[in-house]
CSV table of C-alpha atoms and ligand atoms in Angstrom, one decimal:
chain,number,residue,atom,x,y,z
J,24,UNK,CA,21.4,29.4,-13.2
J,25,UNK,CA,21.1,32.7,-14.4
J,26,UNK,CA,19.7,35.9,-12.7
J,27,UNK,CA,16.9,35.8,-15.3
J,28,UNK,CA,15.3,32.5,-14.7
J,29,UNK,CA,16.1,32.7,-10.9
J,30,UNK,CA,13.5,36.2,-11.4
J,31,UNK,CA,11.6,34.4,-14.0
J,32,UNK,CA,10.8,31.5,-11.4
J,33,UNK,CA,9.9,33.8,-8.9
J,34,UNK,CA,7.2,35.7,-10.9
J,35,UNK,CA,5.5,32.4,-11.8
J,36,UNK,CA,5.4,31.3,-7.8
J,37,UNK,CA,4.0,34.9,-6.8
J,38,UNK,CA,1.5,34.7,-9.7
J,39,UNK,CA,0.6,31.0,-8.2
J,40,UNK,CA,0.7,32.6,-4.8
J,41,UNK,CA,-1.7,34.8,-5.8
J,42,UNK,CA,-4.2,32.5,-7.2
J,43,UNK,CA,-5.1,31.2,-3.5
J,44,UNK,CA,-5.8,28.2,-4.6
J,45,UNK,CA,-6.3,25.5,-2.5
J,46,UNK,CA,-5.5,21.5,-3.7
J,47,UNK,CA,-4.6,18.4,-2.3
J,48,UNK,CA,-2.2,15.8,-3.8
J,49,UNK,CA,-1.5,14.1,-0.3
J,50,UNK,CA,-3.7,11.1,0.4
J,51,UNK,CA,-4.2,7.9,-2.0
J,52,UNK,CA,-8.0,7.7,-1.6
J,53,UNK,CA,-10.5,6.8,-4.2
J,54,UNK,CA,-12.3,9.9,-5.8
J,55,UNK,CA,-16.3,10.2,-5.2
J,56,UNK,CA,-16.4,8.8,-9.3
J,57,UNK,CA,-14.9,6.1,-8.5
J,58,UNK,CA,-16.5,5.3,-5.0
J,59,UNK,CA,-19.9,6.1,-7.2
J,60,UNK,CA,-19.2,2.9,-8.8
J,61,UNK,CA,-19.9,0.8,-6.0
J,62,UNK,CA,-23.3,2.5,-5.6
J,63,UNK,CA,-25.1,0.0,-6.1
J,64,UNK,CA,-23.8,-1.9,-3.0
J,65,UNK,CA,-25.5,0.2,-0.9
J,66,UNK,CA,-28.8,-1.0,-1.4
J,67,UNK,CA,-27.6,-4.5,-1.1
J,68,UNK,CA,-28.1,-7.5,0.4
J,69,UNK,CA,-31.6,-6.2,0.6
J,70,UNK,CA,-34.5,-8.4,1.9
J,71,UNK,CA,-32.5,-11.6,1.1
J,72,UNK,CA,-29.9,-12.3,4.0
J,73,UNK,CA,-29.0,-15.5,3.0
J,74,UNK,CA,-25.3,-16.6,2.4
J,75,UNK,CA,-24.5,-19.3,0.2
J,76,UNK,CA,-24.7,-22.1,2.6
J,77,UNK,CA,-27.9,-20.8,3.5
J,78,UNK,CA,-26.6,-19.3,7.5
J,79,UNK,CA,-27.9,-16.1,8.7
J,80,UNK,CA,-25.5,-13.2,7.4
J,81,UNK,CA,-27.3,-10.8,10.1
J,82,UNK,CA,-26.3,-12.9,13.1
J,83,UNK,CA,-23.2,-13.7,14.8
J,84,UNK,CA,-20.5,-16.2,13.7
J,85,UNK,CA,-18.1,-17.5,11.0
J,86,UNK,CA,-15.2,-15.9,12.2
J,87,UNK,CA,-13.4,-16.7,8.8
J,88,UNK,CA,-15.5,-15.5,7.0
J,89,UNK,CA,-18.5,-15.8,3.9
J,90,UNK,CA,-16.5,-18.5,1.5
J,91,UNK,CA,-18.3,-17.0,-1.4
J,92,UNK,CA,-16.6,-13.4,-0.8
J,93,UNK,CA,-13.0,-15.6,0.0
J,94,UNK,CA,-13.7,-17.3,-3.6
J,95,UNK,CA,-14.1,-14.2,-5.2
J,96,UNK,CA,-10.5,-12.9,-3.9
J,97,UNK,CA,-8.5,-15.8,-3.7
J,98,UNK,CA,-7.1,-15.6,-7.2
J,99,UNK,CA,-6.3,-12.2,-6.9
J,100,UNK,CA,-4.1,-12.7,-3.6
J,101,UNK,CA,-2.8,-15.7,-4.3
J,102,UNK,CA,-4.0,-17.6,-1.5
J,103,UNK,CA,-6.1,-20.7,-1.3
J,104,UNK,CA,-9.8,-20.2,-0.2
J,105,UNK,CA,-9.8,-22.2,3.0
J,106,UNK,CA,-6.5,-20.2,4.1
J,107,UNK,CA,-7.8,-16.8,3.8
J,108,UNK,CA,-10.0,-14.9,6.1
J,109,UNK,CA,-12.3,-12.0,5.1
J,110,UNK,CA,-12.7,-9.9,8.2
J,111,UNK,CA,-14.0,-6.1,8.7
J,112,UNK,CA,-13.2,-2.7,6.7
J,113,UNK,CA,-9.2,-2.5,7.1
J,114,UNK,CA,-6.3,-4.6,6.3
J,115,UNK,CA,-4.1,-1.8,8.1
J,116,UNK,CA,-6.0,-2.8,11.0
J,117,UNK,CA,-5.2,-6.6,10.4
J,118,UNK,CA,-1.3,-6.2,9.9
J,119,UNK,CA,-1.2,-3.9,12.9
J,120,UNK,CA,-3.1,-7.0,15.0
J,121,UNK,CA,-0.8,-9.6,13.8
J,122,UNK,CA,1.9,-7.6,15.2
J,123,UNK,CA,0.4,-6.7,18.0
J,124,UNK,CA,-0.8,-10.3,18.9
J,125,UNK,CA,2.9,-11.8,17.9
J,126,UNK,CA,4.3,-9.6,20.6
J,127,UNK,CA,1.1,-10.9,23.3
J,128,UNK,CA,1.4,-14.9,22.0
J,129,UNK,CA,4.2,-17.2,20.1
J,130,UNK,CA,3.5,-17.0,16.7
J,131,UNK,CA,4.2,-21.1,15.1
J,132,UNK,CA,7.8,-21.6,14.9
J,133,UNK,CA,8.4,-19.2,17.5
J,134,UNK,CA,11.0,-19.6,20.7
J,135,UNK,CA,9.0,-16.9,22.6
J,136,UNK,CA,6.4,-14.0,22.3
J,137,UNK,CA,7.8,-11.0,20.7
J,138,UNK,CA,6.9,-8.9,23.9
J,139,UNK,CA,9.5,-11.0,25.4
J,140,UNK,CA,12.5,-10.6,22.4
J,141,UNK,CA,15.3,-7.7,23.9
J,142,UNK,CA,15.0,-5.9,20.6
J,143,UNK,CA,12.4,-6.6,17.4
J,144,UNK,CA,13.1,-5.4,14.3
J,145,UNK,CA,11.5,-5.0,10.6
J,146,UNK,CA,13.3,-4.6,7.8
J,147,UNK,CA,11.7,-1.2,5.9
J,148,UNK,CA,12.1,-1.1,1.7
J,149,UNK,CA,12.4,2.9,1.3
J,150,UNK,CA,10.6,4.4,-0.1
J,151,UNK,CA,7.6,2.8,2.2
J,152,UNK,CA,3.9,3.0,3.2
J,153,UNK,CA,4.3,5.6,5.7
J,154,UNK,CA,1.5,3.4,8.0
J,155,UNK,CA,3.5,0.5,8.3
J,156,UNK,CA,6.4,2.7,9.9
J,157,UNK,CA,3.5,3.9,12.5
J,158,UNK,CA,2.4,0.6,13.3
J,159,UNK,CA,5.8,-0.3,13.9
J,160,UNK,CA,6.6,2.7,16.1
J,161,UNK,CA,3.6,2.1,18.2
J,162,UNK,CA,4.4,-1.5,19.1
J,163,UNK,CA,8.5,-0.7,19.8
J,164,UNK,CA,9.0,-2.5,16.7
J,165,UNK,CA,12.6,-1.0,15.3
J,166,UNK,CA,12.7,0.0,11.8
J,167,UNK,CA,15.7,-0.9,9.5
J,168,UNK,CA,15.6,0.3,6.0
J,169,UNK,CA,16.8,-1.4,3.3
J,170,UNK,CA,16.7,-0.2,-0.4
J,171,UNK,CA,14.0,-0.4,-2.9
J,172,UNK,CA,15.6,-1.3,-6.3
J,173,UNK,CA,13.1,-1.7,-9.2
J,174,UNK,CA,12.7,-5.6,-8.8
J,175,UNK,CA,12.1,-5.3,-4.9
J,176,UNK,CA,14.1,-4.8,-1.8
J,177,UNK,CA,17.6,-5.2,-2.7
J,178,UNK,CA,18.1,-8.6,-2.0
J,179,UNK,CA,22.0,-9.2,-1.3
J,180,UNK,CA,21.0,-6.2,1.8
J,181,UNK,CA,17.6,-7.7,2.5
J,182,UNK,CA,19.9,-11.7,2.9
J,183,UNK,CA,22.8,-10.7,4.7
J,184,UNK,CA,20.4,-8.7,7.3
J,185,UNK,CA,18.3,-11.4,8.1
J,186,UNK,CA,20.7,-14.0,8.4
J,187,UNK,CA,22.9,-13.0,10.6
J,188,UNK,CA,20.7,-11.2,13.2
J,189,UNK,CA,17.7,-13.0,14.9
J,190,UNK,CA,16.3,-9.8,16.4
J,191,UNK,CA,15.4,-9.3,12.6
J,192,UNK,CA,11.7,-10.6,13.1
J,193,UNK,CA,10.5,-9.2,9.7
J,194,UNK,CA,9.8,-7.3,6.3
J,195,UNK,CA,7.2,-5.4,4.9
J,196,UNK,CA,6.5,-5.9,1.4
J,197,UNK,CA,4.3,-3.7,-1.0
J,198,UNK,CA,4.9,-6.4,-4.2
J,199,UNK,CA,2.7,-5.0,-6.8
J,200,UNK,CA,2.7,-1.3,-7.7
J,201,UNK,CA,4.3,-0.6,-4.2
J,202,UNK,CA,3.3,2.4,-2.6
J,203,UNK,CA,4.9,5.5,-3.5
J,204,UNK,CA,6.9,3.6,-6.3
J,205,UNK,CA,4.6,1.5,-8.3
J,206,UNK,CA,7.6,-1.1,-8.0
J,207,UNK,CA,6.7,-4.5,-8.9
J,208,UNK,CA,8.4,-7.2,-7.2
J,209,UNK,CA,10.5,-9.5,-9.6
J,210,UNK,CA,10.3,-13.6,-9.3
J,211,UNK,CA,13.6,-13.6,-8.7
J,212,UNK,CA,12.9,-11.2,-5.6
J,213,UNK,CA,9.8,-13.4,-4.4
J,214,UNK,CA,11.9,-16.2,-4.5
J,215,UNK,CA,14.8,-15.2,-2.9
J,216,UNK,CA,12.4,-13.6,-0.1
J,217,UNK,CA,10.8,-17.1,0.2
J,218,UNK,CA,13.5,-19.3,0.8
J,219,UNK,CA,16.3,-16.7,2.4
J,220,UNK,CA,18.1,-18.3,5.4
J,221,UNK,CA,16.8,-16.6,8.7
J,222,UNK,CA,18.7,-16.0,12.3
J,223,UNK,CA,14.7,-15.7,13.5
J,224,UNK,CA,13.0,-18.9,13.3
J,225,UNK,CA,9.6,-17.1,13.6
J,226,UNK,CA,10.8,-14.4,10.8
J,227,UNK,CA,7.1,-13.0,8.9
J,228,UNK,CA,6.8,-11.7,5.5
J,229,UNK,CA,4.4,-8.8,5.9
J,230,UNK,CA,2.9,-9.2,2.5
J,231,UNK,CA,0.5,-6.6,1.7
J,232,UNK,CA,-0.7,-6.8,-1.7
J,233,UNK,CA,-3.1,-3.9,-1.3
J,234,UNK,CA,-2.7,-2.8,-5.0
J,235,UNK,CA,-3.5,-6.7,-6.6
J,236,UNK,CA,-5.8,-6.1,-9.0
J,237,UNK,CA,-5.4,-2.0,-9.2
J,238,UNK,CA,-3.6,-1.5,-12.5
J,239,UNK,CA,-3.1,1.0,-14.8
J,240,UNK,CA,-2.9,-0.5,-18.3
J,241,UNK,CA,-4.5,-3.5,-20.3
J,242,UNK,CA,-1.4,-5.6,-19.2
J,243,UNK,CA,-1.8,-6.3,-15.5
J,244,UNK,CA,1.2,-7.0,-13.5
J,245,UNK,CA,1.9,-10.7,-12.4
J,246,UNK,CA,3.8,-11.5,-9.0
J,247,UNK,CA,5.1,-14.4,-8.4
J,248,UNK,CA,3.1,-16.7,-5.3
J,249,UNK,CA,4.6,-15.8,-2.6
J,250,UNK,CA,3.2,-18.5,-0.2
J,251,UNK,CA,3.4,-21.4,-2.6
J,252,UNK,CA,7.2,-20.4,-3.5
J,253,UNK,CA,7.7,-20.5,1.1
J,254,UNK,CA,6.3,-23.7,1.2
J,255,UNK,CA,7.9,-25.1,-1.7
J,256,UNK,CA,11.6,-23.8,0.3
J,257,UNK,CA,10.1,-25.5,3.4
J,258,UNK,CA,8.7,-22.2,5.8
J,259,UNK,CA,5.7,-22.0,4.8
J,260,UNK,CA,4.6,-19.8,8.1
J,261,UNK,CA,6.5,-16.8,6.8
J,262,UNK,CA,4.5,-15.0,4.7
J,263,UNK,CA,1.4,-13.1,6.0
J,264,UNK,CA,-1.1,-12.1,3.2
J,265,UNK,CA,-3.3,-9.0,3.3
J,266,UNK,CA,-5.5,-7.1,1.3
J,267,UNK,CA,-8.8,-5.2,1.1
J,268,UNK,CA,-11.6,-4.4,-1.3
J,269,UNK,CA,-11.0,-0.6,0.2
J,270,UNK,CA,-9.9,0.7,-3.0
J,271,UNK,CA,-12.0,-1.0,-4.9
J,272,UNK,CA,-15.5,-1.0,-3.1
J,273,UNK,CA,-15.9,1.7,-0.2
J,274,UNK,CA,-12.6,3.0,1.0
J,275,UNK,CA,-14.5,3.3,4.9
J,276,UNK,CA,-16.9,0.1,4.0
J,277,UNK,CA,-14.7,-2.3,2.5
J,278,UNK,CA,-13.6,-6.0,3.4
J,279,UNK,CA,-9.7,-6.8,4.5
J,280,UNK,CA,-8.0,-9.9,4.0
J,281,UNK,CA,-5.4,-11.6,6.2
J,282,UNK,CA,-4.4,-15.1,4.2
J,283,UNK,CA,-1.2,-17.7,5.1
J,284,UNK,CA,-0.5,-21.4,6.0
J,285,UNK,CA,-3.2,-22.9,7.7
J,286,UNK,CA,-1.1,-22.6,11.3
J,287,UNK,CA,-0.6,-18.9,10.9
J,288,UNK,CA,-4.6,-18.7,10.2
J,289,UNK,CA,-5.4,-20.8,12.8
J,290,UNK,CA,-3.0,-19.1,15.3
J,291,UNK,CA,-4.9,-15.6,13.8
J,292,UNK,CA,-7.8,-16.9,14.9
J,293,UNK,CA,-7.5,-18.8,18.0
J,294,UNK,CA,-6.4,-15.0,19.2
J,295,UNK,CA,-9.4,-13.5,17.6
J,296,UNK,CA,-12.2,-15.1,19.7
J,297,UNK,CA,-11.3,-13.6,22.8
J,298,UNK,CA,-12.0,-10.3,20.8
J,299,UNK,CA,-15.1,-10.8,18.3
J,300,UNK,CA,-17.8,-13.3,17.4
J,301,UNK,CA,-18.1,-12.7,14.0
J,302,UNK,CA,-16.9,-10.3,11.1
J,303,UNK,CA,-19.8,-7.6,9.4
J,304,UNK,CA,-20.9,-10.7,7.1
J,305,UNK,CA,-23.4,-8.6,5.9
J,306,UNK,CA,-20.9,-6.7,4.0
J,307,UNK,CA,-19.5,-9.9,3.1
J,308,UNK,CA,-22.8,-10.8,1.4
J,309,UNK,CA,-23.3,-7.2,-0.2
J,310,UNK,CA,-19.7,-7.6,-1.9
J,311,UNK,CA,-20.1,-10.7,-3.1
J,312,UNK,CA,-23.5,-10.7,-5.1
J,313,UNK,CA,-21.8,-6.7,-6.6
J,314,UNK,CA,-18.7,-8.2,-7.7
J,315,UNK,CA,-20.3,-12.0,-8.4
J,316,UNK,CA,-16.7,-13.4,-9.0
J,317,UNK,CA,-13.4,-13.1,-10.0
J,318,UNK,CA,-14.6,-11.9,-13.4
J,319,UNK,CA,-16.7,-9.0,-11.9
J,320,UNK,CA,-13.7,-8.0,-9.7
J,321,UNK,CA,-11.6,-7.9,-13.0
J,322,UNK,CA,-14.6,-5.7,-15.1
J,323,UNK,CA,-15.1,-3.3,-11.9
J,324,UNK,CA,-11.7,-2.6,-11.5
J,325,UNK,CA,-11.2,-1.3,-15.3
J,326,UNK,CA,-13.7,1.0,-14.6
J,327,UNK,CA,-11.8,2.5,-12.0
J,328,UNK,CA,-8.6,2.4,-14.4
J,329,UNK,CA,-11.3,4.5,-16.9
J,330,UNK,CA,-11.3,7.4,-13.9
J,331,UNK,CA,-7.5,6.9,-12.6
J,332,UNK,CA,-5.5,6.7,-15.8
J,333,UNK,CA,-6.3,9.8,-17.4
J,334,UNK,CA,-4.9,11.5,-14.3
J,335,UNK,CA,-1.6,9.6,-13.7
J,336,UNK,CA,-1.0,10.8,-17.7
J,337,UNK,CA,-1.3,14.5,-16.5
J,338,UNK,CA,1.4,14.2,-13.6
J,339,UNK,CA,3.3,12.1,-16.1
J,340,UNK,CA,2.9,14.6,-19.1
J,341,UNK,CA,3.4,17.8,-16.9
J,342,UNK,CA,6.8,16.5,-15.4
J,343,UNK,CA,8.1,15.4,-18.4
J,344,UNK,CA,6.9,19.1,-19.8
J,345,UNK,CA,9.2,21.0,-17.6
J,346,UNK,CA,11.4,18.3,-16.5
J,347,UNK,CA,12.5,16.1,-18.7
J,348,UNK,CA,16.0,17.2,-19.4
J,349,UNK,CA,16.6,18.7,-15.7
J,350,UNK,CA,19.3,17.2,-14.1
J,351,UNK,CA,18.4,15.1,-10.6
J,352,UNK,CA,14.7,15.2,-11.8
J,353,UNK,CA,13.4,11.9,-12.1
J,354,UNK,CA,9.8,10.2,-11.2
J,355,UNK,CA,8.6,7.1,-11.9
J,356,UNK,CA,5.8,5.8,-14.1
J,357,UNK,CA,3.8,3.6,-12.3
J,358,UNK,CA,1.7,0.9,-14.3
J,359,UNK,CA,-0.7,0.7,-11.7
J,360,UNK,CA,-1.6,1.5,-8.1
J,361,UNK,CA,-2.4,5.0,-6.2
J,362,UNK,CA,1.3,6.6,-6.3
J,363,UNK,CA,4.1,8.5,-8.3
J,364,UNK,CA,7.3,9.0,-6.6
J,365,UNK,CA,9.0,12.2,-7.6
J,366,UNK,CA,13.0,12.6,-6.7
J,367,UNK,CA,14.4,15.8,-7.2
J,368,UNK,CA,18.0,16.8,-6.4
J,369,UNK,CA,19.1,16.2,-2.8
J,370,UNK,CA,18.0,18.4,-0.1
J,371,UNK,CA,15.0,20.0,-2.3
J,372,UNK,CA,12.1,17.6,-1.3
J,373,UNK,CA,11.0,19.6,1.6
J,374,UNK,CA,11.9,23.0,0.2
J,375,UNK,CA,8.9,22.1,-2.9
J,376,UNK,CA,6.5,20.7,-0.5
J,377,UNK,CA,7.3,24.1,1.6
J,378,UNK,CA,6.9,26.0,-1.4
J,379,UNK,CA,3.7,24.2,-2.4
J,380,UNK,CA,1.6,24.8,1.1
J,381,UNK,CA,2.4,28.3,1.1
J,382,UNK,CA,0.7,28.5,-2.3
J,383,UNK,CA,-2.3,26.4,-1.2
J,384,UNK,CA,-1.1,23.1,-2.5
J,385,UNK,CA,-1.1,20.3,0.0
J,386,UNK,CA,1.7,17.4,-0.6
J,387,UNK,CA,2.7,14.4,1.5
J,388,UNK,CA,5.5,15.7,3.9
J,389,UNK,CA,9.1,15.1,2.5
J,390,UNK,CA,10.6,12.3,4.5
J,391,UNK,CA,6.9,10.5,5.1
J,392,UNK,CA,8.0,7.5,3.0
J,393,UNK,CA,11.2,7.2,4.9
J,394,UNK,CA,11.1,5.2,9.1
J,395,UNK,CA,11.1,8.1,11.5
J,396,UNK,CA,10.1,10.5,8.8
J,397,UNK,CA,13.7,11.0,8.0
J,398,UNK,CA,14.9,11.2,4.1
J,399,UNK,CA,18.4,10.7,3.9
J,400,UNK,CA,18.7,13.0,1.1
J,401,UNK,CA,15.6,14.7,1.2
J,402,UNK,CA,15.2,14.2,-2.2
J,403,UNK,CA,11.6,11.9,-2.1
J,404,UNK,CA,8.3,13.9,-3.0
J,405,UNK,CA,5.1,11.1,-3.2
J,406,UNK,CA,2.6,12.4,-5.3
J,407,UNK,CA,-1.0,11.3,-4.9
J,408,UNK,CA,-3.7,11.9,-8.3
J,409,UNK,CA,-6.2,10.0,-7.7
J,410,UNK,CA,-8.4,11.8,-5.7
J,411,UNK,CA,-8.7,14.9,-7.1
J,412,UNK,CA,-10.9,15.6,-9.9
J,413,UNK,CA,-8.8,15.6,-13.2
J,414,UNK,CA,-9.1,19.4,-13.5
J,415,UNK,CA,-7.8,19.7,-9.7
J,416,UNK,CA,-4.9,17.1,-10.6
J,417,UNK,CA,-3.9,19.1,-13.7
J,418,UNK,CA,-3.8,22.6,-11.8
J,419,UNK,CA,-2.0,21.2,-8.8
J,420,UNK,CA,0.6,19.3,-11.2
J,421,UNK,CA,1.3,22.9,-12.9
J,422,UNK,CA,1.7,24.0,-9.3
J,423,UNK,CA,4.0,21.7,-8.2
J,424,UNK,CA,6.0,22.5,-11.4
J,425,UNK,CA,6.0,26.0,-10.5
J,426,UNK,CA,7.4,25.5,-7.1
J,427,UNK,CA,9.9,22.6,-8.4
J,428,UNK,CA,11.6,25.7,-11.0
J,429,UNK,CA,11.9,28.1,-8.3
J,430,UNK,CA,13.6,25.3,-5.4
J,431,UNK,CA,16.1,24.6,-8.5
J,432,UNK,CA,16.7,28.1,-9.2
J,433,UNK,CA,17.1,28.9,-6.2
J,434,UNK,CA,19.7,26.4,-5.5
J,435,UNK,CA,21.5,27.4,-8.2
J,436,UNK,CA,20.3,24.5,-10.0
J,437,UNK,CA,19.5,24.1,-13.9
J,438,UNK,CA,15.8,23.6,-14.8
J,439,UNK,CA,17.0,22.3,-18.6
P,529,LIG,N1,-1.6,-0.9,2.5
P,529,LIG,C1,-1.1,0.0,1.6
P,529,LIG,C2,0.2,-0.2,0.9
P,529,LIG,C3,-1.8,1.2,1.4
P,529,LIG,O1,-1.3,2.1,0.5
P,529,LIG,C4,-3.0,1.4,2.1
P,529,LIG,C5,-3.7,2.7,1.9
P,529,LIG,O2,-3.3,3.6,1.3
P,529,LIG,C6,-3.4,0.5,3.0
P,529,LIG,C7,-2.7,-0.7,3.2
P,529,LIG,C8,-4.7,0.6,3.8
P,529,LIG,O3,-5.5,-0.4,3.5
P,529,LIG,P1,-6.9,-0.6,4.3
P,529,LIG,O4,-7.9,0.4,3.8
P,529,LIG,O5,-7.4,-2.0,3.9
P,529,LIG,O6,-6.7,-0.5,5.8
């Protein structure tokens, strides 16, 4: 790296510097266009209350659920109707729960409650949701990572783990366009995860297919069924399905999703009535006459694509601008979902982000996607476009480029 572009780089982070701009590429939340789309909703159910089978959606009850919303979303998680429960406004909430009451009660197939275990651990694919690491931590839940290859969690790691150590209770599994990576899981993978010899009898599948129907392109991603593929291998208690309309209704006013084999629902819920006597079925009701059916849900969701793609094509056409050729510069090119994951040469990841607050732009911490916010490498930057308007998105990406050139020059690194 010469003298030259080291002082060149420099120049173009003071004149960024100077700018005092101030952007945010951190969170993956829906932009106000895109939760404008589900205006409508908010006039709904209106005057009629009715559900389909004619109960009162105002009052308390049906703990599972309104079937008509379960209809609606049953194709798109893969889980039959009469297995899957529609609850409140966050699927987060419902993983974190299903942890937390495994450790209080024996989950089916289970020796003994978690709470009882000497040591529970969950297998981590990095890089991970950063929330799934949290919920972990709160509930003394170890985390193990494994890594994430482009078909999945590498298998051969993920099967010798879980087979020889029953404290190994777990694995949490982002299948389609995986946060930060946009992976999608391979059938291969799904099988393999589905019928994998376990030390832990009451081993769970954390399944949360948060990104199902959020793609990118006219080609959606297909996953394999994860549920039918366990119960075809003969455990068909290990996977836990979850999902919300969060990102695709209301992002603070959607509905979550926690489906499985009818004992896993049942055990769900024989827990729950100690806690609540009915979900917000009025919000049931609301999302099912907006999104009518599976259809609707399809049509709504490529309106979001309308608002999200053009700005995934900026990060993607601005890196490959001033990166394509740069040694240890890769990112990924998601085909759907809320993420890009950018890896730059080891030990730069938290230098950029460094470099990008001081200049007003806000990126996830390096190391978030990583158990115990550690990075091996430090070399994992998760880049977040959707909420942002596109103008934001394209002067934050140019900033980010900015501050990649001067962490490279500075280490002495090529930027071509
Ligand atoms: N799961 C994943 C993988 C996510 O990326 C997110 C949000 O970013 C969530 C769950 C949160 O979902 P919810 O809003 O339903 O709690």
């Amino acid at each position: 790296m010469s003298s030259t572009a080291l002082q060149s780089a420099k120049a173009d982070y003071d004149a960024l510097v100077a700018r005092g701009i101030t952007l945010d590429l951190t969170r993956g939340k829906p932009s106000a266009a895109q939760l404008d789309l589900a205006a409508p909703m908010l006039s709904m159910p209106g005057p009629d209350y009715r559900a389909a089978d004619g109960s009162d959606a105002r009052n308390y009850g049906n703990l599972r659920g309104l079937p008509e919303l379960r209809a609606i979303f049953s194709g798109a998680l893969d889980v039959p109707v009469e297995q899957l429960v529609a609850f409140n406004n966050s699927s987060l909430e419902l993983m974190y729960d299903t942890l937390a009451q495994a450790m209080l009660s024996a989950l089916p197939g289970a020796r003994r409650r978690w709470a009882d275990e000497p040591r529970v651990a969950f297998l981590a694919p990095v890089p991970g949701y950063d929330r799934h690491y949290t919920a972990c931590e709160h509930l003394g839940i170890e985390l193990v990572p494994v890594p994430l290859t482009d078909d999945g969690p590498d298998m051969d790691t993920v099967e010798q783990l879980v087979a020889g150590d029953p404290s190994i209770k777990g694995i949490w599994c982002v299948p389609k366009y995986s946060n930060p990576t946009g992976t999608v899981y391979s059938d291969e993978t799904v099988r393999r995860l589905a019928s994998m010899p376990t030390a832990a009898p009451d081993f769970r599948i954390m399944w949360d297919n948060a990104y199902a129907v959020h793609h990118l392109t006219e080609t959606p991603a297909e996953i394999a069924d994860v549920l039918a593929l366990a119960t075809e291998a003969g455990h068909p208690d290990r996977p836990f399905v979850f999902g919300s309309s969060s990102k695709i209704t209301l992002a603070g006013s959607g509905v979550a999703f926690l489906g499985g084999s009818a004992a896993n629902v049942d055990w769900w819920v024989a827990r729950l009535v100690a806690r609540n006597i009915g979900p917000d079925k009025l919000n049931h009701l609301r999302h099912a006459r907006f999104l009518r059916d599976a259809d609707g849900l399809a049509e709504h969701m490529r309106r979001h694509r309308e608002i999200v793609a053009p700005k995934f094509a900026v990060v993607r056409q601005v890196l490959a601008e001033h990166f394509a050729d740069t040694p240890g510069v890769t990112w990924t090119d998601p085909a759907g979902g809320y993420f890009v994951t950018l890896t730059v040469p080891d030990g730069l990841a938290s230098e950029v982000v460094r470099l990008a607050k001081a200049a007003g732009i806000a990126l996830t911490p390096a190391g978030a996607t990583y158990p115990y916010g550690k990075d091996p490498r430090d070399a994992v930057i998760r880049l977040a476009p959707t909420f942002p308007v596109l103008a934001e998105v394209e002067q934050a990406m140019a900033g980010v480029a900015v501050c990649l050139r001067l962490a490279l020059a500075s280490a002495g690194l090529a930027t071509r």
